[in-house]
PDB file of C-alpha atoms and ligand atoms in Angstrom:
ATOM      1  CA  MET A  16      -3.698   2.291 -21.580  1.00 75.00           C
ATOM      2  CA  SER A  17      -5.858   0.559 -24.161  1.00 88.00           C
ATOM      3  CA  TYR A  18      -8.166  -2.278 -23.258  1.00 97.00           C
ATOM      4  CA  GLU A  19      -9.921  -4.942 -25.304  1.00 97.00           C
ATOM      5  CA  PHE A  20     -12.908  -5.810 -23.157  1.00 98.00           C
ATOM      6  CA  ILE A  21     -13.656  -2.631 -21.213  1.00 98.00           C
ATOM      7  CA  LEU A  22     -14.188   1.026 -22.012  1.00 98.00           C
ATOM      8  CA  VAL A  23     -12.934   3.616 -19.564  1.00 98.00           C
ATOM      9  CA  ASN A  24     -14.214   7.163 -19.308  1.00 96.00           C
ATOM     10  CA  PRO A  25     -12.048   8.919 -16.728  1.00 94.00           C
ATOM     11  CA  GLN A  26     -14.470  11.878 -16.393  1.00 95.00           C
ATOM     12  CA  VAL A  27     -18.029  10.751 -17.040  1.00 97.00           C
ATOM     13  CA  ALA A  28     -18.894  13.605 -14.671  1.00 98.00           C
ATOM     14  CA  PRO A  29     -16.586  15.864 -12.643  1.00 97.00           C
ATOM     15  CA  PHE A  30     -14.431  13.629 -10.426  1.00 97.00           C
ATOM     16  CA  VAL A  31     -16.327  10.490 -11.498  1.00 98.00           C
ATOM     17  CA  GLY A  32     -14.706   7.703 -13.534  1.00 98.00           C
ATOM     18  CA  LEU A  33     -16.603   5.036 -15.450  1.00 98.00           C
ATOM     19  CA  ILE A  34     -15.599   1.493 -16.388  1.00 98.00           C
ATOM     20  CA  GLN A  35     -17.914  -0.209 -18.852  1.00 98.00           C
ATOM     21  CA  LEU A  36     -17.674  -3.955 -19.447  1.00 98.00           C
ATOM     22  CA  ASN A  37     -17.638  -4.404 -23.183  1.00 98.00           C
ATOM     23  CA  ARG A  38     -18.103  -7.996 -24.364  1.00 98.00           C
ATOM     24  CA  PRO A  39     -21.737  -7.540 -25.352  1.00 98.00           C
ATOM     25  CA  LYS A  40     -22.109 -10.645 -27.556  1.00 98.00           C
ATOM     26  CA  GLU A  41     -21.027 -12.858 -24.648  1.00 98.00           C
ATOM     27  CA  LEU A  42     -23.226 -10.947 -22.183  1.00 98.00           C
ATOM     28  CA  ASN A  43     -20.035  -9.558 -20.649  1.00 98.00           C
ATOM     29  CA  ALA A  44     -18.911 -13.006 -19.488  1.00 98.00           C
ATOM     30  CA  LEU A  45     -15.950 -12.381 -17.233  1.00 98.00           C
ATOM     31  CA  ASN A  46     -12.904 -13.985 -18.778  1.00 97.00           C
ATOM     32  CA  LEU A  47      -9.522 -13.636 -17.092  1.00 97.00           C
ATOM     33  CA  GLN A  48      -8.390 -10.821 -19.378  1.00 97.00           C
ATOM     34  CA  LEU A  49     -11.518  -8.792 -18.722  1.00 98.00           C
ATOM     35  CA  MET A  50     -11.072  -9.151 -14.961  1.00 98.00           C
ATOM     36  CA  GLY A  51      -7.403  -8.150 -15.317  1.00 97.00           C
ATOM     37  CA  GLU A  52      -8.451  -5.077 -17.272  1.00 98.00           C
ATOM     38  CA  ILE A  53     -10.946  -4.075 -14.589  1.00 98.00           C
ATOM     39  CA  LYS A  54      -8.194  -4.457 -11.998  1.00 98.00           C
ATOM     40  CA  GLU A  55      -5.758  -2.299 -14.019  1.00 98.00           C
ATOM     41  CA  ALA A  56      -8.343   0.393 -14.717  1.00 98.00           C
ATOM     42  CA  LEU A  57      -9.321   0.540 -11.058  1.00 98.00           C
ATOM     43  CA  LEU A  58      -5.690   0.853  -9.987  1.00 98.00           C
ATOM     44  CA  GLN A  59      -5.302   3.804 -12.350  1.00 98.00           C
ATOM     45  CA  LEU A  60      -8.525   5.501 -11.304  1.00 98.00           C
ATOM     46  CA  ASP A  61      -7.690   4.926  -7.650  1.00 98.00           C
ATOM     47  CA  GLU A  62      -4.402   6.812  -8.110  1.00 97.00           C
ATOM     48  CA  ASP A  63      -5.911   9.622 -10.170  1.00 97.00           C
ATOM     49  CA  GLU A  64      -6.285  12.840  -8.122  1.00 95.00           C
ATOM     50  CA  ASN A  65      -9.160  13.873 -10.364  1.00 96.00           C
ATOM     51  CA  ILE A  66     -11.280  10.861  -9.492  1.00 98.00           C
ATOM     52  CA  ARG A  67     -13.311  10.662  -6.314  1.00 97.00           C
ATOM     53  CA  ALA A  68     -15.834   7.939  -7.148  1.00 98.00           C
ATOM     54  CA  ILE A  69     -15.970   5.137  -9.701  1.00 98.00           C
ATOM     55  CA  ILE A  70     -18.841   3.460 -11.532  1.00 98.00           C
ATOM     56  CA  ILE A  71     -18.736  -0.017 -13.060  1.00 98.00           C
ATOM     57  CA  THR A  72     -21.443  -0.818 -15.560  1.00 98.00           C
ATOM     58  CA  GLY A  73     -22.309  -3.179 -18.392  1.00 98.00           C
ATOM     59  CA  ASN A  74     -25.055  -2.607 -20.931  1.00 98.00           C
ATOM     60  CA  ASP A  75     -28.849  -2.684 -20.821  1.00 98.00           C
ATOM     61  CA  ARG A  76     -29.017  -6.455 -21.478  1.00 98.00           C
ATOM     62  CA  ALA A  77     -26.271  -7.601 -19.138  1.00 98.00           C
ATOM     63  CA  PHE A  78     -24.084  -6.320 -16.401  1.00 98.00           C
ATOM     64  CA  ALA A  79     -22.304  -9.684 -16.608  1.00 98.00           C
ATOM     65  CA  ALA A  80     -23.673 -13.231 -17.032  1.00 98.00           C
ATOM     66  CA  GLY A  81     -20.917 -14.719 -14.906  1.00 98.00           C
ATOM     67  CA  ALA A  82     -17.430 -16.039 -15.275  1.00 97.00           C
ATOM     68  CA  ASP A  83     -16.654 -17.225 -18.795  1.00 98.00           C
ATOM     69  CA  ILE A  84     -17.884 -20.820 -18.781  1.00 98.00           C
ATOM     70  CA  LYS A  85     -16.206 -21.571 -22.113  1.00 97.00           C
ATOM     71  CA  GLN A  86     -12.840 -20.490 -20.678  1.00 96.00           C
ATOM     72  CA  MET A  87     -13.298 -22.553 -17.493  1.00 96.00           C
ATOM     73  CA  ALA A  88     -14.934 -25.709 -18.836  1.00 96.00           C
ATOM     74  CA  GLY A  89     -11.785 -27.724 -19.594  1.00 96.00           C
ATOM     75  CA  ARG A  90      -9.772 -26.721 -16.548  1.00 96.00           C
ATOM     76  CA  ASN A  91      -8.915 -28.974 -13.629  1.00 96.00           C
ATOM     77  CA  ALA A  92      -8.486 -28.026  -9.998  1.00 96.00           C
ATOM     78  CA  ILE A  93      -4.731 -27.505 -10.283  1.00 96.00           C
ATOM     79  CA  ASP A  94      -5.147 -25.268 -13.348  1.00 95.00           C
ATOM     80  CA  MET A  95      -7.608 -23.192 -11.334  1.00 95.00           C
ATOM     81  CA  LEU A  96      -5.270 -23.042  -8.361  1.00 95.00           C
ATOM     82  CA  LYS A  97      -2.306 -21.971 -10.502  1.00 95.00           C
ATOM     83  CA  ILE A  98      -4.273 -19.343 -12.390  1.00 94.00           C
ATOM     84  CA  ASP A  99      -5.171 -17.845  -9.007  1.00 92.00           C
ATOM     85  CA  GLN A 100      -7.824 -15.585 -10.489  1.00 93.00           C
ATOM     86  CA  PHE A 101      -8.970 -14.447  -7.096  1.00 95.00           C
ATOM     87  CA  SER A 102      -5.847 -12.387  -6.491  1.00 95.00           C
ATOM     88  CA  THR A 103      -7.356 -10.100  -9.149  1.00 96.00           C
ATOM     89  CA  TRP A 104     -10.624  -9.996  -7.216  1.00 97.00           C
ATOM     90  CA  ASP A 105      -8.704  -9.290  -3.989  1.00 96.00           C
ATOM     91  CA  SER A 106      -6.974  -6.370  -5.689  1.00 96.00           C
ATOM     92  CA  ILE A 107     -10.338  -4.971  -6.839  1.00 96.00           C
ATOM     93  CA  ARG A 108     -11.579  -5.300  -3.264  1.00 96.00           C
ATOM     94  CA  LYS A 109      -8.681  -3.078  -2.142  1.00 97.00           C
ATOM     95  CA  THR A 110      -9.789  -0.071  -4.213  1.00 98.00           C
ATOM     96  CA  LYS A 111      -9.816   2.869  -1.819  1.00 98.00           C
ATOM     97  CA  LYS A 112     -12.341   5.015  -3.632  1.00 98.00           C
ATOM     98  CA  PRO A 113     -16.016   4.146  -3.577  1.00 98.00           C
ATOM     99  CA  ILE A 114     -17.318   2.018  -6.427  1.00 98.00           C
ATOM    100  CA  ILE A 115     -20.932   1.995  -7.559  1.00 98.00           C
ATOM    101  CA  ALA A 116     -22.225  -0.807  -9.767  1.00 98.00           C
ATOM    102  CA  ALA A 117     -24.796   0.387 -12.297  1.00 98.00           C
ATOM    103  CA  VAL A 118     -26.610  -2.813 -13.222  1.00 98.00           C
ATOM    104  CA  SER A 119     -29.109  -3.647 -15.927  1.00 98.00           C
ATOM    105  CA  GLY A 120     -30.135  -7.082 -17.189  1.00 98.00           C
ATOM    106  CA  PHE A 121     -28.235 -10.140 -16.026  1.00 98.00           C
ATOM    107  CA  ALA A 122     -25.974  -9.991 -12.972  1.00 98.00           C
ATOM    108  CA  LEU A 123     -25.298 -13.689 -12.563  1.00 98.00           C
ATOM    109  CA  GLY A 124     -22.627 -15.809 -10.923  1.00 98.00           C
ATOM    110  CA  GLY A 125     -19.367 -13.875 -11.070  1.00 98.00           C
ATOM    111  CA  GLY A 126     -21.416 -10.915 -12.381  1.00 98.00           C
ATOM    112  CA  CYS A 127     -23.491 -10.835  -9.211  1.00 98.00           C
ATOM    113  CA  GLU A 128     -20.305 -11.302  -7.194  1.00 98.00           C
ATOM    114  CA  LEU A 129     -18.623  -8.429  -9.024  1.00 98.00           C
ATOM    115  CA  CYS A 130     -21.447  -6.054  -8.202  1.00 98.00           C
ATOM    116  CA  MET A 131     -21.405  -7.234  -4.587  1.00 98.00           C
ATOM    117  CA  LEU A 132     -17.703  -6.386  -4.527  1.00 97.00           C
ATOM    118  CA  CYS A 133     -18.711  -2.810  -5.309  1.00 98.00           C
ATOM    119  CA  ASP A 134     -19.818  -0.551  -2.473  1.00 98.00           C
ATOM    120  CA  MET A 135     -23.295   0.236  -3.738  1.00 98.00           C
ATOM    121  CA  ILE A 136     -25.567  -1.048  -6.465  1.00 98.00           C
ATOM    122  CA  VAL A 137     -28.004   0.938  -8.565  1.00 98.00           C
ATOM    123  CA  ALA A 138     -30.150  -1.210 -10.839  1.00 98.00           C
ATOM    124  CA  SER A 139     -32.600  -0.880 -13.658  1.00 98.00           C
ATOM    125  CA  GLU A 140     -36.053  -2.435 -13.286  1.00 98.00           C
ATOM    126  CA  THR A 141     -34.930  -5.138 -15.711  1.00 98.00           C
ATOM    127  CA  ALA A 142     -31.965  -6.294 -13.632  1.00 98.00           C
ATOM    128  CA  GLN A 143     -31.857  -9.895 -12.448  1.00 98.00           C
ATOM    129  CA  PHE A 144     -29.488 -11.151  -9.792  1.00 98.00           C
ATOM    130  CA  GLY A 145     -28.558 -14.777  -9.348  1.00 98.00           C
ATOM    131  CA  GLN A 146     -25.942 -17.348  -8.430  1.00 98.00           C
ATOM    132  CA  PRO A 147     -26.730 -20.078 -10.977  1.00 98.00           C
ATOM    133  CA  GLU A 148     -23.390 -21.897 -10.657  1.00 98.00           C
ATOM    134  CA  ILE A 149     -25.246 -24.880  -9.164  1.00 98.00           C
ATOM    135  CA  ASN A 150     -26.832 -25.467 -12.591  1.00 97.00           C
ATOM    136  CA  ILE A 151     -23.420 -26.137 -14.113  1.00 98.00           C
ATOM    137  CA  GLY A 152     -22.121 -28.410 -11.365  1.00 97.00           C
ATOM    138  CA  VAL A 153     -20.188 -25.907  -9.287  1.00 97.00           C
ATOM    139  CA  MET A 154     -20.875 -23.212  -6.705  1.00 97.00           C
ATOM    140  CA  PRO A 155     -20.049 -19.525  -6.250  1.00 98.00           C
ATOM    141  CA  GLY A 156     -16.327 -18.901  -5.895  1.00 97.00           C
ATOM    142  CA  ALA A 157     -15.878 -15.131  -5.732  1.00 97.00           C
ATOM    143  CA  GLY A 158     -17.792 -14.299  -2.599  1.00 95.00           C
ATOM    144  CA  GLY A 159     -21.308 -15.415  -3.530  1.00 97.00           C
ATOM    145  CA  THR A 160     -21.832 -17.620  -0.509  1.00 98.00           C
ATOM    146  CA  GLN A 161     -20.396 -14.991   1.849  1.00 96.00           C
ATOM    147  CA  ARG A 162     -21.331 -11.506   0.620  1.00 96.00           C
ATOM    148  CA  LEU A 163     -24.776 -12.569  -0.585  1.00 97.00           C
ATOM    149  CA  THR A 164     -25.539 -14.257   2.738  1.00 97.00           C
ATOM    150  CA  ARG A 165     -24.443 -11.200   4.688  1.00 95.00           C
ATOM    151  CA  ALA A 166     -26.541  -8.965   2.453  1.00 95.00           C
ATOM    152  CA  VAL A 167     -29.799 -10.919   2.150  1.00 96.00           C
ATOM    153  CA  GLY A 168     -29.679 -13.428   5.006  1.00 96.00           C
ATOM    154  CA  LYS A 169     -29.464 -17.201   5.118  1.00 97.00           C
ATOM    155  CA  ALA A 170     -32.854 -18.235   3.753  1.00 97.00           C
ATOM    156  CA  ARG A 171     -32.721 -16.197   0.576  1.00 97.00           C
ATOM    157  CA  ALA A 172     -29.018 -16.844  -0.017  1.00 98.00           C
ATOM    158  CA  MET A 173     -29.559 -20.594   0.360  1.00 98.00           C
ATOM    159  CA  GLU A 174     -32.430 -20.469  -2.104  1.00 98.00           C
ATOM    160  CA  MET A 175     -30.441 -18.540  -4.677  1.00 98.00           C
ATOM    161  CA  VAL A 176     -27.276 -20.614  -4.290  1.00 98.00           C
ATOM    162  CA  LEU A 177     -28.967 -24.046  -4.093  1.00 98.00           C
ATOM    163  CA  THR A 178     -31.741 -23.621  -6.672  1.00 98.00           C
ATOM    164  CA  GLY A 179     -30.034 -21.125  -8.975  1.00 98.00           C
ATOM    165  CA  ASN A 180     -33.224 -19.000  -8.932  1.00 98.00           C
ATOM    166  CA  PHE A 181     -32.801 -15.381  -9.983  1.00 98.00           C
ATOM    167  CA  ILE A 182     -34.301 -12.468  -8.086  1.00 98.00           C
ATOM    168  CA  THR A 183     -35.643  -9.302  -9.653  1.00 98.00           C
ATOM    169  CA  ALA A 184     -34.265  -5.834  -9.013  1.00 98.00           C
ATOM    170  CA  GLU A 185     -37.217  -5.019  -6.776  1.00 98.00           C
ATOM    171  CA  GLU A 186     -36.716  -8.227  -4.756  1.00 98.00           C
ATOM    172  CA  ALA A 187     -33.021  -7.440  -4.487  1.00 98.00           C
ATOM    173  CA  ARG A 188     -33.824  -3.974  -3.179  1.00 98.00           C
ATOM    174  CA  GLU A 189     -36.317  -5.276  -0.631  1.00 97.00           C
ATOM    175  CA  ALA A 190     -33.752  -7.840   0.504  1.00 96.00           C
ATOM    176  CA  GLY A 191     -31.106  -5.153   1.034  1.00 96.00           C
ATOM    177  CA  LEU A 192     -28.779  -6.348  -1.717  1.00 98.00           C
ATOM    178  CA  ILE A 193     -29.019  -3.173  -3.755  1.00 98.00           C
ATOM    179  CA  ASN A 194     -29.631   0.508  -3.165  1.00 98.00           C
ATOM    180  CA  LYS A 195     -32.015   1.734  -5.844  1.00 98.00           C
ATOM    181  CA  VAL A 196     -34.201   0.554  -8.683  1.00 98.00           C
ATOM    182  CA  VAL A 197     -34.974   2.950 -11.521  1.00 98.00           C
ATOM    183  CA  PRO A 198     -36.313   2.681 -15.082  1.00 98.00           C
ATOM    184  CA  VAL A 199     -33.816   1.244 -17.539  1.00 98.00           C
ATOM    185  CA  GLN A 200     -33.137   4.621 -19.199  1.00 98.00           C
ATOM    186  CA  LEU A 201     -32.022   6.041 -15.866  1.00 98.00           C
ATOM    187  CA  TYR A 202     -29.808   3.535 -14.093  1.00 98.00           C
ATOM    188  CA  LEU A 203     -26.527   4.998 -15.289  1.00 98.00           C
ATOM    189  CA  ASP A 204     -27.683   8.579 -14.656  1.00 98.00           C
ATOM    190  CA  GLU A 205     -28.773   7.565 -11.168  1.00 98.00           C
ATOM    191  CA  ALA A 206     -25.362   5.985 -10.485  1.00 98.00           C
ATOM    192  CA  ILE A 207     -23.645   9.128 -11.777  1.00 98.00           C
ATOM    193  CA  LYS A 208     -25.852  11.245  -9.525  1.00 98.00           C
ATOM    194  CA  MET A 209     -24.913   9.149  -6.513  1.00 98.00           C
ATOM    195  CA  ALA A 210     -21.200   9.177  -7.427  1.00 98.00           C
ATOM    196  CA  SER A 211     -21.279  12.940  -7.966  1.00 98.00           C
ATOM    197  CA  LYS A 212     -22.807  13.463  -4.549  1.00 98.00           C
ATOM    198  CA  ILE A 213     -19.995  11.437  -2.967  1.00 98.00           C
ATOM    199  CA  ALA A 214     -17.464  13.361  -5.074  1.00 97.00           C
ATOM    200  CA  GLU A 215     -18.526  16.587  -3.328  1.00 97.00           C
ATOM    201  CA  LYS A 216     -17.351  15.268   0.050  1.00 97.00           C
ATOM    202  CA  SER A 217     -13.869  15.200   1.487  1.00 97.00           C
ATOM    203  CA  PRO A 218     -12.133  12.347  -0.370  1.00 97.00           C
ATOM    204  CA  ILE A 219     -10.069  11.420   2.694  1.00 97.00           C
ATOM    205  CA  ALA A 220     -13.174  11.195   4.852  1.00 98.00           C
ATOM    206  CA  VAL A 221     -14.909   9.128   2.156  1.00 98.00           C
ATOM    207  CA  GLN A 222     -11.967   6.752   1.948  1.00 98.00           C
ATOM    208  CA  MET A 223     -11.828   6.246   5.694  1.00 98.00           C
ATOM    209  CA  ALA A 224     -15.564   5.865   5.965  1.00 98.00           C
ATOM    210  CA  LYS A 225     -15.564   3.217   3.222  1.00 98.00           C
ATOM    211  CA  GLU A 226     -12.705   1.381   4.892  1.00 98.00           C
ATOM    212  CA  SER A 227     -14.541   1.474   8.217  1.00 98.00           C
ATOM    213  CA  VAL A 228     -17.839   0.150   6.840  1.00 97.00           C
ATOM    214  CA  LEU A 229     -15.990  -2.687   5.095  1.00 97.00           C
ATOM    215  CA  LYS A 230     -14.264  -3.506   8.367  1.00 96.00           C
ATOM    216  CA  ALA A 231     -17.686  -4.468   9.740  1.00 95.00           C
ATOM    217  CA  PHE A 232     -17.553  -7.531   7.477  1.00 92.00           C
ATOM    218  CA  ASP A 233     -14.164  -8.659   8.763  1.00 90.00           C
ATOM    219  CA  THR A 234     -14.285  -8.197  12.520  1.00 95.00           C
ATOM    220  CA  GLY A 235     -16.323  -8.471  15.665  1.00 95.00           C
ATOM    221  CA  LEU A 236     -18.132  -5.383  16.980  1.00 96.00           C
ATOM    222  CA  GLN A 237     -15.573  -4.268  19.551  1.00 97.00           C
ATOM    223  CA  GLU A 238     -12.643  -4.447  17.157  1.00 97.00           C
ATOM    224  CA  GLY A 239     -14.710  -2.715  14.484  1.00 97.00           C
ATOM    225  CA  LEU A 240     -15.633   0.104  16.836  1.00 97.00           C
ATOM    226  CA  PHE A 241     -11.981   0.530  17.750  1.00 97.00           C
ATOM    227  CA  PHE A 242     -11.029   0.715  14.066  1.00 97.00           C
ATOM    228  CA  GLU A 243     -13.806   3.242  13.408  1.00 97.00           C
ATOM    229  CA  ARG A 244     -12.676   5.403  16.313  1.00 97.00           C
ATOM    230  CA  LYS A 245      -9.059   5.505  15.050  1.00 97.00           C
ATOM    231  CA  ASN A 246     -10.234   6.592  11.615  1.00 97.00           C
ATOM    232  CA  PHE A 247     -12.552   9.168  13.158  1.00 97.00           C
ATOM    233  CA  TYR A 248      -9.675  10.657  15.201  1.00 97.00           C
ATOM    234  CA  MET A 249      -7.388  10.553  12.156  1.00 97.00           C
ATOM    235  CA  LEU A 250      -9.737  12.792  10.181  1.00 97.00           C
ATOM    236  CA  PHE A 251      -9.091  15.566  12.699  1.00 98.00           C
ATOM    237  CA  ALA A 252      -5.597  15.711  11.187  1.00 97.00           C
ATOM    238  CA  THR A 253      -7.057  16.891   7.874  1.00 97.00           C
ATOM    239  CA  GLU A 254      -7.669  20.384   6.532  1.00 97.00           C
ATOM    240  CA  ASP A 255     -10.945  19.059   5.178  1.00 97.00           C
ATOM    241  CA  GLN A 256     -12.219  18.495   8.714  1.00 98.00           C
ATOM    242  CA  LYS A 257     -11.520  22.147   9.609  1.00 97.00           C
ATOM    243  CA  GLU A 258     -13.038  23.314   6.330  1.00 97.00           C
ATOM    244  CA  GLY A 259     -16.141  21.140   6.723  1.00 97.00           C
ATOM    245  CA  MET A 260     -16.867  22.202  10.280  1.00 97.00           C
ATOM    246  CA  ASN A 261     -16.023  25.880   9.730  1.00 98.00           C
ATOM    247  CA  ALA A 262     -18.189  25.986   6.616  1.00 97.00           C
ATOM    248  CA  PHE A 263     -21.096  24.644   8.658  1.00 98.00           C
ATOM    249  CA  ILE A 264     -20.585  27.302  11.325  1.00 98.00           C
ATOM    250  CA  GLU A 265     -20.168  30.064   8.726  1.00 98.00           C
ATOM    251  CA  LYS A 266     -23.257  28.809   6.850  1.00 98.00           C
ATOM    252  CA  ARG A 267     -21.466  28.274   3.543  1.00 97.00           C
ATOM    253  CA  LYS A 268     -20.719  25.339   1.274  1.00 96.00           C
ATOM    254  CA  PRO A 269     -17.428  23.578   2.139  1.00 97.00           C
ATOM    255  CA  GLU A 270     -14.616  23.379  -0.381  1.00 95.00           C
ATOM    256  CA  PHE A 271     -12.798  20.147   0.237  1.00 96.00           C
ATOM    257  CA  LYS A 272      -9.204  19.894  -0.944  1.00 93.00           C
ATOM    258  CA  ASN A 273      -8.362  16.272  -0.187  1.00 92.00           C
ATOM    259  CA  LYS A 274      -5.800  17.472   2.332  1.00 94.00           C
TER     260      LYS A 274
HETATM  261  C1  HXC B 303     -19.593 -17.773 -21.466  1.00 59.56           C
HETATM  262  C2  HXC B 303     -21.678 -16.967 -21.971  1.00 59.56           C
HETATM  263  C3  HXC B 303     -22.005 -16.873 -20.599  1.00 59.56           C
HETATM  264  C4  HXC B 303     -21.000 -17.240 -19.647  1.00 59.56           C
HETATM  265  C5  HXC B 303     -23.703 -16.220 -21.736  1.00 59.56           C
HETATM  266  N1  HXC B 303     -22.758 -16.555 -22.638  1.00 59.56           N
HETATM  267  N2  HXC B 303     -23.267 -16.410 -20.496  1.00 59.56           N
HETATM  268  N3  HXC B 303     -20.496 -17.414 -22.397  1.00 59.56           N
HETATM  269  N4  HXC B 303     -19.818 -17.684 -20.132  1.00 59.56           N
HETATM  270  N5  HXC B 303     -21.197 -17.153 -18.341  1.00 59.56           N
HETATM  271  C6  HXC B 303     -22.850 -16.505 -24.095  1.00 59.56           C
HETATM  272  C7  HXC B 303     -23.727 -17.625 -24.640  1.00 59.56           C
HETATM  273  O1  HXC B 303     -23.000 -18.824 -24.763  1.00 59.56           O
HETATM  274  C8  HXC B 303     -24.120 -17.057 -25.971  1.00 59.56           C
HETATM  275  O2  HXC B 303     -23.047 -17.212 -26.875  1.00 59.56           O
HETATM  276  C9  HXC B 303     -24.266 -15.559 -25.686  1.00 59.56           C
HETATM  277  O3  HXC B 303     -23.511 -15.316 -24.508  1.00 59.56           O
HETATM  278  C10 HXC B 303     -25.693 -15.142 -25.428  1.00 59.56           C
HETATM  279  O4  HXC B 303     -26.242 -15.967 -24.428  1.00 59.56           O
HETATM  280  P1  HXC B 303     -27.597 -16.819 -24.600  1.00 59.56           P
HETATM  281  O5  HXC B 303     -27.542 -17.955 -23.656  1.00 59.56           O
HETATM  282  O6  HXC B 303     -27.831 -17.148 -26.042  1.00 59.56           O
HETATM  283  O7  HXC B 303     -28.681 -15.731 -24.152  1.00 59.56           O
HETATM  284  P2  HXC B 303     -30.088 -15.993 -23.435  1.00 59.56           P
HETATM  285  O8  HXC B 303     -30.802 -17.150 -24.085  1.00 59.56           O
HETATM  286  O9  HXC B 303     -30.760 -14.669 -23.390  1.00 59.56           O
HETATM  287  O10 HXC B 303     -29.743 -16.477 -21.952  1.00 59.56           O
HETATM  288  C11 HXC B 303     -29.079 -15.570 -21.079  1.00 59.56           C
HETATM  289  C12 HXC B 303     -28.565 -16.325 -19.829  1.00 59.56           C
HETATM  290  C13 HXC B 303     -27.717 -17.527 -20.252  1.00 59.56           C
HETATM  291  C14 HXC B 303     -29.768 -16.785 -18.992  1.00 59.56           C
HETATM  292  C15 HXC B 303     -27.775 -15.315 -19.010  1.00 59.56           C
HETATM  293  O11 HXC B 303     -26.726 -17.086 -21.206  1.00 59.56           O
HETATM  294  C16 HXC B 303     -26.990 -18.185 -19.139  1.00 59.56           C
HETATM  295  O12 HXC B 303     -27.603 -18.979 -18.404  1.00 59.56           O
HETATM  296  N6  HXC B 303     -25.696 -17.912 -19.007  1.00 59.56           N
HETATM  297  C17 HXC B 303     -24.860 -18.553 -18.018  1.00 59.56           C
HETATM  298  C18 HXC B 303     -25.111 -17.988 -16.651  1.00 59.56           C
HETATM  299  C19 HXC B 303     -24.257 -18.663 -15.611  1.00 59.56           C
HETATM  300  O13 HXC B 303     -24.352 -19.900 -15.409  1.00 59.56           O
HETATM  301  N7  HXC B 303     -23.371 -17.905 -14.919  1.00 59.56           N
HETATM  302  C20 HXC B 303     -22.495 -18.452 -13.930  1.00 59.56           C
HETATM  303  C21 HXC B 303     -21.187 -18.834 -14.551  1.00 59.56           C
HETATM  304  S1  HXC B 303     -20.077 -19.577 -13.397  1.00 59.56           S
HETATM  305  P3  HXC B 303     -23.259 -17.835 -28.354  1.00 59.56           P
HETATM  306  O14 HXC B 303     -21.865 -17.915 -28.900  1.00 59.56           O
HETATM  307  O15 HXC B 303     -23.956 -19.136 -28.169  1.00 59.56           O
HETATM  308  O16 HXC B 303     -24.119 -16.793 -29.019  1.00 59.56           O
HETATM  309  C22 HXC B 303     -19.493 -18.302 -12.478  1.00 59.56           C
HETATM  310  C23 HXC B 303     -18.518 -18.668 -11.408  1.00 59.56           C
HETATM  311  C24 HXC B 303     -17.874 -17.469 -10.812  1.00 59.56           C
HETATM  312  O17 HXC B 303     -19.816 -17.179 -12.670  1.00 59.56           O
HETATM  313  C25 HXC B 303     -16.673 -17.898 -10.039  1.00 59.56           C
HETATM  314  C26 HXC B 303     -15.695 -16.807  -9.782  1.00 59.56           C
HETATM  315  C27 HXC B 303     -15.211 -15.991 -10.891  1.00 59.56           C
END
């Protein structure tokens, strides 16, 4: 499939797919078509047997500077409701394989929300995270008030959402929003390294583990533990479980088959 606003490399490394946002002049502002393309690409990569982890990136200057303000400016509430852009975001959220955001430069508004929708975030030292929607008379709409608050806590989330202040990559790491900060030349390599490490594991176990961690955001502890336990038991139905445990006992590297 050909896309206008993203580039897809289905094997940036063995078993690792890459989606690069590609509207550089607009700082990768997320218009509806771009979001639709991300959704389509993720659906394809999620189905592809040769993909075990996915990276979403932008460029050195911007991961994404938010939803496309020029596209939204003239819309009214009913237009927004009918467009129902968040069904696209919900579909992205349902991706079974792990997604790593490799972020440099601006990750603002919908851009910050898109990287929070990913499972992990690797950033360059130049990355800046923010929810500046308040400056243009609105508020976050794609998870910013919820995922950010869960990640960094009330005080910092309130500050970011109410003042529009950005935080640096290092502040984001200290706050628990992101995983790693590396020099700008290395952020994509670091994300590939992390994705490749995940790609060595049993894909079924990775999928169930991802699903279980995400469940922690949706449920109370007891229900979450129950869900985790079911997934844990389920993995004993896989060949990969036998392979993983036998390889440990036989002191060799496991060869996972996704079975
Ligand atoms: C549309 C955008 C844009 C955006 C930047 N551009 N951000 N276009 N939507 N979100 C465009 C600019 O208009 C400009 O186009 C070009 O990209 C370069 O941007 P500059 O402003 O000239 O660059 P700079 O001076 O370096 O400032 C960078 C910036 C600033 C600080 C990131 O662009 C900015 O404040 N952008 C808006 C950030 C924001 O408010 N995001 C939240 C959006 S609302 P021209 O044609 O003039 O060269 C949102 C809601 C999400 O995300 C809800 C759910 C989806």
